[in-house]
Amino acid sequence: MSSNAKWVVALKAEAKPIIKALGLNRIDKNVVFPVYKDKNARNWLVISGVGQKNVVAAVKYISEFSDSKGCSVWINIGIAGSSSDRYGELFLIDKITRASSDECFYPGSILKSNLQKSELLTVDEPLLDYSKVDLVDMEAADFVRVTSKISGRDLVLVMKIVSDGPNNSVNDLTATRVSHLILQNINLVIDHVNKLISLASLEEERFENPKGYTAVIERWHFTVSQQHELKQLMKRWVVAYPFTNIIKKLKIMKNSREVLTFLKHDLDNYKIDWK
Amino acid sequence: MVDTIYCEESVTDHPRTREIFSRFKSARKISVPRYGAIFNKRDQNFKLQKRNPALILARKYNGFVLPVPDGFGLSDHNNFYFSHMYNCIYDCRYCFLQGLYSSANYVLFVNYEDFSTQIEATIAAHKGKNVAFFSGYDCDSLALENITNFTSFILPLFKKNPTALLELRTKSIQLKPMIISDVLKNCVIAYSLIPDAISKHLDIKTPSIDRRIHAMKKLAAKGWKLGLRFDPLIHGEDWRNLYKGLIDRIFSEIPADSIHSISFGALRFPKAMFKKIHSMYPKELLFSGPLLSTGGLVSYKSDIENEMISFCRHVINETIAQPIIFNCSFDPSTKKEIIP
Ligand code: SF4
């Protein structure tokens, strides 16, 4: 299983430039949460609609739809209001406060980056006066809460682009302007996401079955607990004997118990050559 | 080096926080209510965080001085430890911290004065008895000294209390606190050592064995007492020659009279911790060694442990003339001495 990115965006206008840049295609007919992906299934995108409830449902939907495993990078990107005059600027969010509960969420900071960083306030209703907050949106808090449970907070990204502020009224926002704001920053965004996908790939080995495992459980009958023990022993065994064909070694074994005993015995007598 | 600093609201204005902030001007500073909000969360990835750990500045409220766990300490002392920091800049593959914590970020407790108050209270409470304090249980004692200055802070307390022993456990070659301080006879700089060939595989990001021996030599020349900690003992092909080579190398450089004590530590993990660490590094050769899971612990078979300890003791006794204090090494599960 290889690492991938799951993009969750609230608006179609936000999604459009990402879909184009990544060459994504619509893959289902779900009218509530349209899902897109590229041909290698490296990038997936779901349009969630506005608000935290929608984002939670969309994450759940794409998670099941795409069979998410632990090495997915989750990205919530979109526009945000700002009290400062930073129209069009991209921010990587490292602290999110949910306005309704004051609860805070911290996406990971494992990637060194020159992107500007900021805190964000997630509100339930559109905020009319946000003169006292750095950035404000309506999705990020719950997005981080639910995706952290799937991939861990280190593989969760929230990126916001300032769309309205003291000199840019929210009333002037059109779908075209929103798409344009995303498009202006798309290279920076994709570059950052790709770096995190590379890091996430370090986790792939955690989920891999040891070489030969499937063949072994198909050949002999193992109970569920024996399968677990077998996997742990084989993980160690294939590291100790990387050039030995395990199936050839095991072929004279009569049953699962003999297989397990053989592996244990081999490991018990294994002396690591440290030189 | 550190590009993100999380800071507990309660220590934002602490002078040490300000000092650290001024040293990392370009680091992103993020305030957190309590360090646990960022450090203790389970939904994080130790292995990935290790690539770029953040620093968390916090206040400790209790548990400044704690009795050592079984299997740690000097047998004729009342043994305590303190941890001004959690986590380490090094990345040893056998380190139990990677199984203990869900985060690899460094936590630094900046209220050092509360540590010294509690250490002094513990010394006072054990008047007339041998008392020893260990630093370096939850971190390396010296590795981040250039940022924390904790050792420089704590040494004067032990100068004032010469009956209390301090052990600084380390792999670091950061010697500044000991170079600028007077030598304290009641302070032991204890170096963790494994044979060079094994260290190259497992002691990731640490100073090499050569550089550690060089640092020990400098400390010995100044008069500091050293501890040799063969901890953990690592088994493998030709282990006798590897350990003999290490012991010979040490004693060819370090005068035996500068050695305070020698101890051996077994490679041991609670079962759940082993599972966590092995799942992080399934391709690590160390975990394919002859490890047994018994009584909730994963370790080498006791005959391997005993043979390794006996062999190393024997080589040391053959190598140097004067008697050396060997610290006991206990099996935490049975509380019995491992040394045969
Ligand atoms: S030096 Fe010690 S604390 Fe640091 S990583 Fe190595 S074993 Fe762990």
Coordinates of C-alpha atoms and ligand atoms in Angstrom, one line a residue:
Chain A
M1 CA 0.0 0.0 0.0
S2 CA 1.5 3.4 -1.0
S3 CA 1.0 6.7 0.7
N4 CA -1.6 9.1 -0.6
A5 CA -3.2 12.4 -0.1
K6 CA -6.8 13.0 0.8
W7 CA -7.9 16.6 0.0
V8 CA -11.1 17.8 1.7
V9 CA -12.4 21.2 0.5
A10 CA -15.6 22.9 1.3
L11 CA -16.4 24.6 -2.0
K12 CA -16.4 23.5 -5.6
A13 CA -14.7 26.8 -6.5
E14 CA -11.9 25.8 -4.1
A15 CA -11.7 22.4 -5.6
K16 CA -11.5 23.3 -9.2
P17 CA -7.9 24.5 -9.5
I18 CA -6.7 21.5 -7.4
I19 CA -8.6 19.0 -9.6
K20 CA -7.0 20.6 -12.6
A21 CA -3.5 20.8 -11.3
L22 CA -3.5 17.2 -10.1
G23 CA -5.4 15.7 -13.0
L24 CA -8.2 14.3 -10.9
N25 CA -11.4 12.7 -12.3
R26 CA -14.8 12.4 -10.8
I27 CA -15.3 8.8 -9.8
D28 CA -18.7 8.5 -8.3
K29 CA -22.2 9.9 -8.7
N30 CA -22.7 10.9 -5.0
V31 CA -24.4 14.2 -5.2
V32 CA -23.7 15.1 -1.6
F33 CA -20.0 14.5 -1.5
P34 CA -18.5 14.4 -5.0
V35 CA -15.2 12.4 -5.0
Y36 CA -12.3 12.8 -7.4
K37 CA -9.0 10.9 -7.8
D38 CA -6.0 10.6 -10.1
K39 CA -5.2 7.5 -12.1
N40 CA -2.6 6.3 -9.6
A41 CA -4.9 6.9 -6.6
R42 CA -2.2 9.0 -5.0
N43 CA -4.5 12.1 -4.7
W44 CA -8.2 11.9 -3.6
L45 CA -10.4 14.9 -3.2
V46 CA -13.9 15.3 -1.7
I47 CA -16.1 18.4 -1.8
S48 CA -17.6 18.6 1.7
G49 CA -19.7 21.7 1.7
V50 CA -19.4 24.4 4.3
G51 CA -19.3 23.7 8.1
Q52 CA -17.8 21.2 10.5
K53 CA -20.7 18.7 10.4
N54 CA -20.3 18.4 6.6
V55 CA -16.5 18.1 6.9
V56 CA -16.8 15.2 9.4
A57 CA -19.3 13.4 7.1
A58 CA -17.2 14.0 4.1
V59 CA -14.0 12.7 5.8
K60 CA -15.9 9.6 6.9
Y61 CA -17.3 9.1 3.4
I62 CA -14.0 9.4 1.5
S63 CA -12.3 7.4 4.2
E64 CA -14.5 4.4 3.6
F65 CA -14.7 5.0 -0.1
S66 CA -10.9 5.0 -0.6
D67 CA -10.1 2.4 2.1
S68 CA -7.9 4.9 4.1
K69 CA -5.0 3.4 6.0
G70 CA -2.6 5.0 8.4
C71 CA -0.3 6.6 5.8
S72 CA -2.7 9.0 4.2
V73 CA -2.0 12.7 4.4
W74 CA -5.1 14.7 5.0
I75 CA -5.4 18.3 3.7
N76 CA -8.0 20.8 4.3
I77 CA -7.5 23.8 2.1
G78 CA -9.7 26.7 1.6
I79 CA -10.3 30.4 1.9
A80 CA -10.5 32.2 5.2
G81 CA -11.3 35.7 6.5
S82 CA -8.6 37.7 8.2
S83 CA -8.4 40.7 10.4
S84 CA -5.2 41.8 8.7
D85 CA -4.8 43.0 5.2
R86 CA -3.2 39.8 3.8
Y87 CA -5.5 39.2 0.8
G88 CA -4.3 36.3 -1.3
E89 CA -1.6 35.1 1.1
L90 CA -1.3 31.4 2.0
F91 CA -0.9 30.3 5.6
L92 CA -0.1 26.9 7.1
I93 CA -2.2 26.5 10.2
D94 CA -0.6 25.2 13.4
K95 CA -3.2 25.9 16.0
I96 CA -7.0 25.9 15.6
T97 CA -9.4 27.0 18.3
R98 CA -13.0 25.9 18.0
A99 CA -15.0 29.0 18.9
S100 CA -17.9 27.2 20.4
S101 CA -15.9 25.3 23.0
D102 CA -12.4 27.0 23.1
E103 CA -11.0 23.5 22.4
C104 CA -7.6 23.7 20.6
F105 CA -6.2 21.4 17.9
Y106 CA -2.6 21.3 16.7
P107 CA -1.9 19.9 13.2
G108 CA 1.7 18.4 13.1
S109 CA 4.8 20.4 12.5
I110 CA 7.2 17.7 11.3
L111 CA 8.0 19.3 8.0
K112 CA 10.4 22.2 8.0
S113 CA 8.8 24.8 5.8
N114 CA 9.2 28.4 4.8
L115 CA 5.4 28.9 4.4
Q116 CA 3.9 31.5 6.6
K117 CA 2.2 30.1 9.7
S118 CA -0.9 31.2 11.6
E119 CA -3.5 30.3 14.1
L120 CA -7.1 29.9 13.0
L121 CA -10.5 30.2 14.7
T122 CA -13.2 27.8 13.5
V123 CA -16.7 29.2 13.9
D124 CA -20.1 27.6 13.5
E125 CA -21.9 30.6 11.9
P126 CA -20.3 33.1 9.6
L127 CA -18.6 35.7 11.7
L128 CA -19.5 39.3 10.8
D129 CA -16.8 41.1 12.8
Y130 CA -13.5 39.2 12.8
S131 CA -11.3 42.2 13.5
K132 CA -9.9 40.4 16.6
V133 CA -8.9 37.1 15.0
D134 CA -5.9 36.2 12.8
L135 CA -7.8 33.9 10.5
V136 CA -11.3 32.5 10.6
D137 CA -13.0 29.5 8.8
M138 CA -15.8 27.1 9.4
E139 CA -14.3 23.6 9.0
A140 CA -10.8 23.2 10.3
A141 CA -11.4 22.3 14.0
D142 CA -13.5 19.2 13.4
F143 CA -11.4 18.3 10.3
V144 CA -8.3 18.0 12.5
R145 CA -10.2 16.2 15.2
V146 CA -11.4 13.4 13.0
T147 CA -8.5 13.1 10.6
S148 CA -6.0 12.9 13.5
K149 CA -7.8 9.8 14.6
I150 CA -7.2 8.2 11.2
S151 CA -3.7 9.2 10.3
G152 CA -2.3 11.0 13.5
R153 CA -2.0 14.7 13.7
D154 CA 1.4 14.7 12.1
L155 CA -0.1 13.8 8.7
V156 CA -2.8 16.4 8.9
L157 CA -2.5 19.7 7.1
V158 CA -4.7 22.8 7.2
M159 CA -3.9 25.5 4.7
K160 CA -5.8 28.7 4.3
I161 CA -5.7 31.6 1.8
V162 CA -7.0 35.0 2.9
S163 CA -10.0 35.9 0.9
D164 CA -11.6 38.7 2.8
G165 CA -10.5 41.2 5.4
P166 CA -10.6 44.9 6.2
N167 CA -10.1 46.0 2.6
N168 CA -11.8 43.1 0.8
S169 CA -15.4 42.5 1.7
V170 CA -16.8 39.0 1.9
N171 CA -19.7 40.3 -0.3
D172 CA -17.3 40.8 -3.2
L173 CA -16.3 37.1 -3.3
T174 CA -17.3 35.2 -6.3
A175 CA -16.6 31.6 -7.3
T176 CA -14.1 32.9 -9.9
R177 CA -12.2 34.9 -7.3
V178 CA -12.1 32.0 -4.9
S179 CA -10.7 29.7 -7.7
H180 CA -8.2 32.3 -8.6
L181 CA -7.0 32.6 -5.0
I182 CA -6.3 28.9 -4.8
L183 CA -4.7 28.8 -8.2
Q184 CA -2.3 31.6 -7.2
N185 CA -0.9 29.4 -4.5
I186 CA -1.4 25.9 -5.9
N187 CA 2.3 25.2 -6.6
L188 CA 3.3 26.0 -3.0
V189 CA 0.5 23.9 -1.7
I190 CA 1.2 20.9 -3.9
D191 CA 4.9 21.1 -3.2
H192 CA 4.3 21.0 0.6
V193 CA 1.8 18.2 0.3
N194 CA 4.2 16.1 -1.8
K195 CA 6.9 16.5 0.8
L196 CA 4.6 15.3 3.5
I197 CA 3.5 12.3 1.3
S198 CA 7.2 11.4 1.0
L199 CA 7.5 11.4 4.8
A200 CA 4.3 9.4 5.2
S201 CA 5.8 6.8 2.9
L202 CA 8.3 6.0 5.7
E203 CA 5.3 4.6 7.5
E204 CA 4.4 2.1 4.8
E205 CA 6.6 -0.6 6.1
R206 CA 4.6 -0.6 9.3
F207 CA 1.5 -1.9 7.4
E208 CA 3.2 -4.3 5.1
N209 CA 2.9 -8.0 5.5
P210 CA 6.2 -9.8 5.6
K211 CA 7.3 -11.4 2.3
G212 CA 5.8 -14.8 1.9
Y213 CA 3.2 -14.3 4.6
T214 CA 0.2 -14.8 2.4
A215 CA 1.6 -17.9 0.8
V216 CA 2.3 -19.4 4.3
I217 CA -1.2 -18.8 5.6
E218 CA -2.7 -20.2 2.4
R219 CA -0.7 -23.4 2.7
W220 CA -1.2 -24.3 6.3
H221 CA -4.2 -23.6 8.6
F222 CA -3.5 -21.0 11.3
T223 CA -5.9 -19.9 13.9
V224 CA -6.4 -16.1 14.3
S225 CA -4.0 -15.9 17.2
Q226 CA -1.5 -18.1 15.4
Q227 CA -1.7 -15.8 12.4
H228 CA -0.8 -12.9 14.6
E229 CA 2.1 -14.8 16.1
L230 CA 3.2 -15.9 12.6
K231 CA 3.2 -12.4 11.3
Q232 CA 5.4 -11.1 14.1
L233 CA 7.8 -14.0 13.8
M234 CA 8.0 -13.7 10.0
K235 CA 8.6 -10.0 10.2
R236 CA 11.7 -10.7 12.3
W237 CA 12.7 -13.8 10.3
V238 CA 12.8 -12.1 6.9
V239 CA 15.0 -9.3 8.3
A240 CA 17.4 -12.0 9.7
Y241 CA 17.5 -14.0 6.5
P242 CA 16.7 -11.6 3.7
F243 CA 18.1 -13.8 1.0
T244 CA 16.4 -17.1 1.9
N245 CA 13.2 -18.2 0.4
I246 CA 11.0 -18.9 3.3
I247 CA 8.5 -21.2 1.4
K248 CA 11.4 -23.5 0.4
K249 CA 12.5 -23.6 4.0
L250 CA 9.1 -24.4 5.4
K251 CA 7.9 -26.8 2.8
I252 CA 8.6 -30.0 4.8
M253 CA 6.6 -28.7 7.8
K254 CA 3.4 -30.7 8.4
N255 CA 1.3 -28.1 10.2
S256 CA 1.1 -24.6 11.5
R257 CA 2.6 -25.5 14.9
E258 CA 5.7 -26.9 13.2
V259 CA 6.0 -23.7 11.1
L260 CA 5.9 -21.5 14.3
T261 CA 8.3 -23.8 16.1
F262 CA 10.7 -23.7 13.2
L263 CA 10.7 -19.9 13.0
K264 CA 11.1 -19.5 16.8
H265 CA 14.0 -21.9 16.8
D266 CA 15.7 -20.1 13.9
L267 CA 15.4 -16.7 15.6
D268 CA 16.5 -18.1 19.0
N269 CA 19.8 -19.2 17.4
Y270 CA 20.3 -16.2 15.2
K271 CA 23.4 -14.2 15.8
I272 CA 23.4 -10.7 14.3
D273 CA 26.5 -9.8 12.3
W274 CA 27.1 -6.2 13.3
K275 CA 30.2 -5.7 11.2
Chain B
M1 CA 17.6 23.4 14.8
V2 CA 14.3 23.8 16.6
D3 CA 11.7 25.5 14.3
T4 CA 8.6 25.2 16.5
I5 CA 8.3 26.0 20.2
Y6 CA 5.1 25.2 22.0
C7 CA 4.9 27.1 25.3
E8 CA 2.7 26.6 28.2
E9 CA 0.8 29.7 29.1
S10 CA 2.1 29.6 32.7
V11 CA 5.7 29.9 31.6
T12 CA 5.4 32.4 28.8
D13 CA 7.1 35.1 30.9
H14 CA 9.5 32.8 32.7
P15 CA 13.1 34.2 32.3
R16 CA 14.3 30.9 30.9
T17 CA 11.5 30.9 28.4
R18 CA 12.5 34.4 27.3
E19 CA 16.1 33.3 27.1
I20 CA 15.2 30.3 24.9
F21 CA 12.9 32.4 22.7
S22 CA 15.7 34.9 22.2
R23 CA 18.0 32.1 21.0
F24 CA 15.4 30.8 18.6
K25 CA 14.2 34.1 17.2
S26 CA 12.9 32.6 13.9
A27 CA 11.1 29.6 15.5
R28 CA 7.4 29.6 15.5
K29 CA 6.0 30.1 19.0
I30 CA 2.6 28.5 19.8
S31 CA 1.0 28.8 23.2
V32 CA -0.6 25.7 24.8
P33 CA -2.7 25.5 28.0
R34 CA -0.7 22.5 29.4
Y35 CA 2.1 20.6 27.8
G36 CA 0.0 17.4 27.9
A37 CA -2.4 18.9 25.3
I38 CA 0.4 18.5 22.8
F39 CA 2.7 15.8 24.3
N40 CA 0.4 13.2 25.7
K41 CA -2.1 12.9 22.8
R42 CA -2.1 9.4 21.4
D43 CA -2.9 10.4 17.8
Q44 CA 0.7 11.3 16.9
N45 CA 3.7 9.6 15.4
F46 CA 6.9 9.3 17.3
K47 CA 8.9 8.1 14.4
L48 CA 7.9 11.0 12.1
Q49 CA 8.2 13.6 14.8
K50 CA 11.8 12.4 15.4
R51 CA 12.7 13.9 12.0
N52 CA 11.9 17.4 13.2
P53 CA 11.1 17.5 16.9
A54 CA 9.5 20.6 18.4
L55 CA 10.5 22.0 21.8
I56 CA 7.8 22.3 24.4
L57 CA 8.4 24.6 27.4
A58 CA 6.5 23.7 30.5
R59 CA 6.2 23.9 34.2
K60 CA 6.4 20.8 36.4
Y61 CA 4.1 20.8 39.3
N62 CA 5.0 17.7 41.2
G63 CA 7.1 14.5 41.0
F64 CA 10.4 16.5 40.9
V65 CA 12.4 13.7 42.6
L66 CA 11.3 10.1 42.3
P67 CA 12.6 6.8 43.6
V68 CA 14.4 5.0 40.8
P69 CA 12.7 2.0 39.1
D70 CA 13.8 -1.5 39.9
G71 CA 17.1 -2.4 38.4
F72 CA 18.5 1.1 38.5
G73 CA 20.8 2.7 41.0
L74 CA 23.6 1.9 43.5
S75 CA 22.9 -1.0 45.8
D76 CA 24.1 0.7 49.0
H77 CA 22.3 4.0 48.3
N78 CA 18.9 5.4 48.5
N79 CA 18.4 6.1 44.9
F80 CA 16.3 8.8 43.2
Y81 CA 16.0 10.3 39.8
F82 CA 14.9 13.6 38.4
S83 CA 13.9 14.6 34.9
H84 CA 14.1 18.2 33.8
M85 CA 13.4 17.0 30.3
Y86 CA 11.5 14.3 28.4
N87 CA 13.0 12.9 25.2
C88 CA 16.4 13.2 23.5
I89 CA 18.1 14.6 20.5
Y90 CA 19.6 11.2 19.8
D91 CA 17.7 8.3 18.3
C92 CA 19.1 5.0 19.6
R93 CA 17.1 2.1 18.2
Y94 CA 16.9 0.4 21.6
C95 CA 15.8 3.5 23.4
F96 CA 12.8 2.8 25.6
L97 CA 11.6 6.4 25.3
Q98 CA 10.3 5.7 21.8
G99 CA 8.0 3.1 23.4
L100 CA 7.2 5.1 26.4
Y101 CA 6.0 8.4 24.8
S102 CA 3.7 9.0 21.9
S103 CA 5.5 12.2 21.0
A104 CA 9.2 12.7 20.1
N105 CA 9.0 16.4 20.9
Y106 CA 11.3 17.6 23.6
V107 CA 9.6 18.8 26.8
L108 CA 11.7 21.1 29.0
F109 CA 10.5 22.0 32.4
V110 CA 11.8 25.5 33.0
N111 CA 11.2 25.8 36.8
Y112 CA 14.6 24.4 37.7
E113 CA 14.4 26.0 41.2
D114 CA 11.6 23.6 42.2
F115 CA 13.9 20.7 41.3
S116 CA 16.7 22.0 43.5
T117 CA 14.3 22.6 46.4
Q118 CA 13.0 19.1 46.2
I119 CA 16.5 17.6 45.8
E120 CA 17.7 19.5 48.9
A121 CA 14.6 18.4 50.8
T122 CA 15.4 14.7 49.8
I123 CA 19.0 15.1 51.0
A124 CA 17.8 16.6 54.3
A125 CA 15.3 13.8 54.8
H126 CA 18.1 11.2 54.3
K127 CA 20.7 12.8 56.6
G128 CA 23.4 10.3 57.5
K129 CA 22.4 7.9 54.8
N130 CA 23.9 7.4 51.4
V131 CA 21.7 9.1 48.8
A132 CA 22.2 9.2 45.1
F133 CA 20.4 11.2 42.3
F134 CA 20.3 10.1 38.7
S135 CA 19.7 12.4 35.8
G136 CA 19.3 11.0 32.4
Y137 CA 16.4 8.6 32.8
D138 CA 13.9 10.4 30.6
C139 CA 16.5 12.2 28.4
D140 CA 20.3 12.4 27.9
S141 CA 21.6 14.5 30.8
L142 CA 23.9 16.6 28.7
A143 CA 22.9 16.4 25.0
L144 CA 20.8 19.6 25.1
E145 CA 22.8 21.4 27.7
N146 CA 23.7 24.2 25.3
I147 CA 20.0 25.2 25.3
T148 CA 18.9 24.1 28.8
N149 CA 21.9 24.9 31.0
F150 CA 20.4 22.6 33.5
T151 CA 23.6 20.8 34.5
S152 CA 25.3 24.2 35.0
F153 CA 22.4 25.1 37.3
I154 CA 22.4 21.9 39.3
L155 CA 26.1 21.3 39.9
P156 CA 26.5 24.0 42.5
L157 CA 23.8 22.3 44.6
F158 CA 25.8 19.2 44.8
K159 CA 28.9 21.2 45.6
K160 CA 27.0 22.5 48.6
N161 CA 25.9 18.9 49.5
P162 CA 29.1 16.8 49.1
T163 CA 27.5 13.7 50.8
A164 CA 24.9 13.4 48.0
L165 CA 26.0 11.6 44.8
L166 CA 24.9 12.9 41.4
E167 CA 25.1 10.7 38.3
L168 CA 24.8 12.3 34.9
R169 CA 24.0 9.6 32.4
T170 CA 25.0 10.6 28.9
K171 CA 26.4 9.8 25.4
S172 CA 27.1 13.5 24.8
I173 CA 30.4 15.2 24.3
Q174 CA 29.0 18.5 25.6
L175 CA 31.4 19.1 28.4
K176 CA 31.1 22.8 29.1
P177 CA 29.4 22.5 32.5
M178 CA 32.2 20.3 33.8
I179 CA 34.9 22.3 32.2
I180 CA 33.8 25.6 33.8
S181 CA 33.0 24.0 37.2
D182 CA 35.3 22.9 39.9
V183 CA 35.6 19.1 40.0
L184 CA 33.0 17.6 42.3
K185 CA 34.0 14.3 43.9
N186 CA 30.4 13.4 44.4
C187 CA 29.5 13.7 40.7
V188 CA 29.8 10.9 38.3
I189 CA 29.7 11.4 34.5
A190 CA 28.4 8.1 33.4
Y191 CA 28.9 7.2 29.7
S192 CA 26.7 4.6 28.0
L193 CA 28.8 2.5 25.8
I194 CA 28.4 -0.4 23.3
P195 CA 31.0 -1.7 20.9
D196 CA 31.7 0.6 18.0
A197 CA 30.5 -1.8 15.3
I198 CA 27.1 -2.1 17.1
S199 CA 27.0 1.5 17.9
K200 CA 27.3 2.4 14.2
H201 CA 24.0 0.5 13.6
L202 CA 22.0 1.4 16.7
D203 CA 23.3 4.7 18.2
I204 CA 21.7 7.0 15.7
K205 CA 22.7 10.7 15.8
T206 CA 24.9 10.1 18.8
P207 CA 28.6 11.0 19.1
S208 CA 30.7 8.0 18.0
I209 CA 32.3 5.7 20.6
D210 CA 35.7 7.2 19.8
R211 CA 34.4 10.7 20.5
R212 CA 32.8 9.6 23.7
I213 CA 36.0 8.0 24.9
H214 CA 37.8 11.2 23.9
A215 CA 35.4 13.2 26.0
M216 CA 35.8 10.9 28.9
K217 CA 39.6 11.3 28.7
K218 CA 39.2 15.0 28.9
L219 CA 37.0 14.8 31.9
A220 CA 39.3 12.3 33.6
A221 CA 42.3 14.6 32.9
K222 CA 40.4 17.4 34.8
G223 CA 39.7 15.0 37.7
W224 CA 36.1 14.1 37.2
K225 CA 34.9 10.7 38.1
L226 CA 33.5 8.5 35.4
G227 CA 31.0 5.8 35.2
L228 CA 31.1 3.1 32.5
R229 CA 27.6 1.9 31.6
F230 CA 27.6 -1.1 29.3
D231 CA 23.9 -0.6 28.9
P232 CA 22.3 -2.2 27.1
L233 CA 24.5 -5.2 26.4
I234 CA 23.9 -6.2 22.8
H235 CA 24.4 -9.8 21.6
G236 CA 25.6 -10.8 18.1
E237 CA 28.2 -12.7 16.1
D238 CA 31.6 -12.3 17.7
W239 CA 30.3 -10.4 20.7
R240 CA 33.2 -11.4 22.9
N241 CA 35.8 -9.9 20.6
L242 CA 33.6 -6.8 20.2
Y243 CA 33.2 -6.2 23.9
K244 CA 36.9 -7.1 24.7
G245 CA 37.9 -4.6 22.0
L246 CA 35.7 -1.9 23.6
I247 CA 37.0 -2.6 27.1
D248 CA 40.6 -2.6 25.9
R249 CA 40.1 0.6 24.0
I250 CA 38.6 2.3 27.0
F251 CA 41.3 1.3 29.4
S252 CA 44.1 2.2 27.0
E253 CA 42.8 5.8 27.1
I254 CA 41.2 6.3 30.5
P255 CA 43.1 5.8 33.7
A256 CA 41.4 3.2 35.9
D257 CA 41.6 5.4 39.0
S258 CA 39.2 7.9 37.3
I259 CA 36.5 5.2 37.1
H260 CA 33.9 5.5 39.8
S261 CA 31.9 2.4 38.9
I262 CA 30.9 0.1 36.1
S263 CA 27.5 -1.4 35.4
F264 CA 25.8 -3.6 32.9
G265 CA 22.3 -3.2 31.7
A266 CA 20.2 -5.8 30.0
L267 CA 18.3 -5.2 26.8
R268 CA 14.7 -5.4 28.1
F269 CA 11.3 -4.1 27.0
P270 CA 7.9 -4.6 28.5
K271 CA 6.0 -6.6 25.9
A272 CA 3.7 -3.8 24.8
M273 CA 6.6 -1.4 24.5
F274 CA 8.5 -3.9 22.3
K275 CA 5.5 -4.4 20.1
K276 CA 5.2 -0.6 19.6
I277 CA 8.9 -0.1 18.9
H278 CA 9.1 -3.2 16.6
S279 CA 6.1 -1.9 14.6
M280 CA 7.8 1.4 14.2
Y281 CA 11.0 -0.2 12.9
P282 CA 10.0 -3.7 11.6
K283 CA 13.2 -3.9 9.5
E284 CA 15.5 -3.2 12.4
L285 CA 18.0 -6.1 12.8
L286 CA 18.2 -5.7 16.6
F287 CA 14.7 -7.0 16.9
S288 CA 15.5 -10.2 14.9
G289 CA 18.0 -11.2 17.5
P290 CA 17.5 -14.1 20.0
L291 CA 14.8 -12.3 22.1
L292 CA 12.3 -14.1 24.2
S293 CA 9.0 -13.0 25.6
T294 CA 8.5 -14.2 29.1
G295 CA 6.6 -12.8 32.1
G296 CA 5.5 -9.6 30.2
L297 CA 9.1 -8.8 29.2
V298 CA 11.0 -9.2 26.0
S299 CA 14.7 -9.8 26.5
Y300 CA 17.6 -12.1 25.7
K301 CA 17.5 -15.4 27.4
S302 CA 19.0 -15.1 30.9
D303 CA 21.9 -17.4 30.0
I304 CA 22.9 -15.0 27.2
E305 CA 22.7 -12.0 29.6
N306 CA 24.6 -13.8 32.3
E307 CA 27.3 -15.0 30.0
M308 CA 27.8 -11.5 28.6
I309 CA 28.0 -9.9 32.0
S310 CA 30.4 -12.5 33.4
F311 CA 32.6 -12.2 30.3
C312 CA 32.8 -8.4 30.5
R313 CA 33.5 -8.5 34.3
H314 CA 36.2 -11.0 33.7
V315 CA 37.9 -8.9 30.9
I316 CA 37.8 -5.8 33.1
N317 CA 39.3 -7.6 36.1
E318 CA 42.0 -9.0 33.8
T319 CA 42.7 -5.6 32.3
I320 CA 43.0 -3.4 35.4
A321 CA 44.8 -4.0 38.6
Q322 CA 42.7 -2.1 41.2
P323 CA 39.4 -3.2 42.4
I324 CA 36.4 -1.6 40.6
I325 CA 32.9 -1.1 41.9
F326 CA 30.5 -3.1 39.9
N327 CA 26.9 -1.9 40.3
C328 CA 24.4 -4.6 40.7
S329 CA 22.0 -5.1 37.8
F330 CA 18.6 -6.4 38.8
D331 CA 16.1 -8.3 36.8
P332 CA 13.1 -6.0 37.2
S333 CA 10.6 -9.0 37.0
T334 CA 12.2 -11.0 39.7
K335 CA 14.1 -8.3 41.6
K336 CA 17.0 -10.7 41.7
E337 CA 20.5 -9.9 40.8
I338 CA 21.3 -10.8 37.2
I339 CA 25.1 -11.1 37.8
P340 CA 25.8 -14.8 38.6
Ligands
SF4_1 S1 21.0 8.7 24.3 FE1 19.7 7.6 25.8 S2 17.8 8.8 25.9 FE2 18.9 9.4 24.1 S3 18.0 8.2 22.4 FE3 19.8 7.1 23.1 S4 19.1 5.7 24.7 FE4 17.5 7.2 24.3

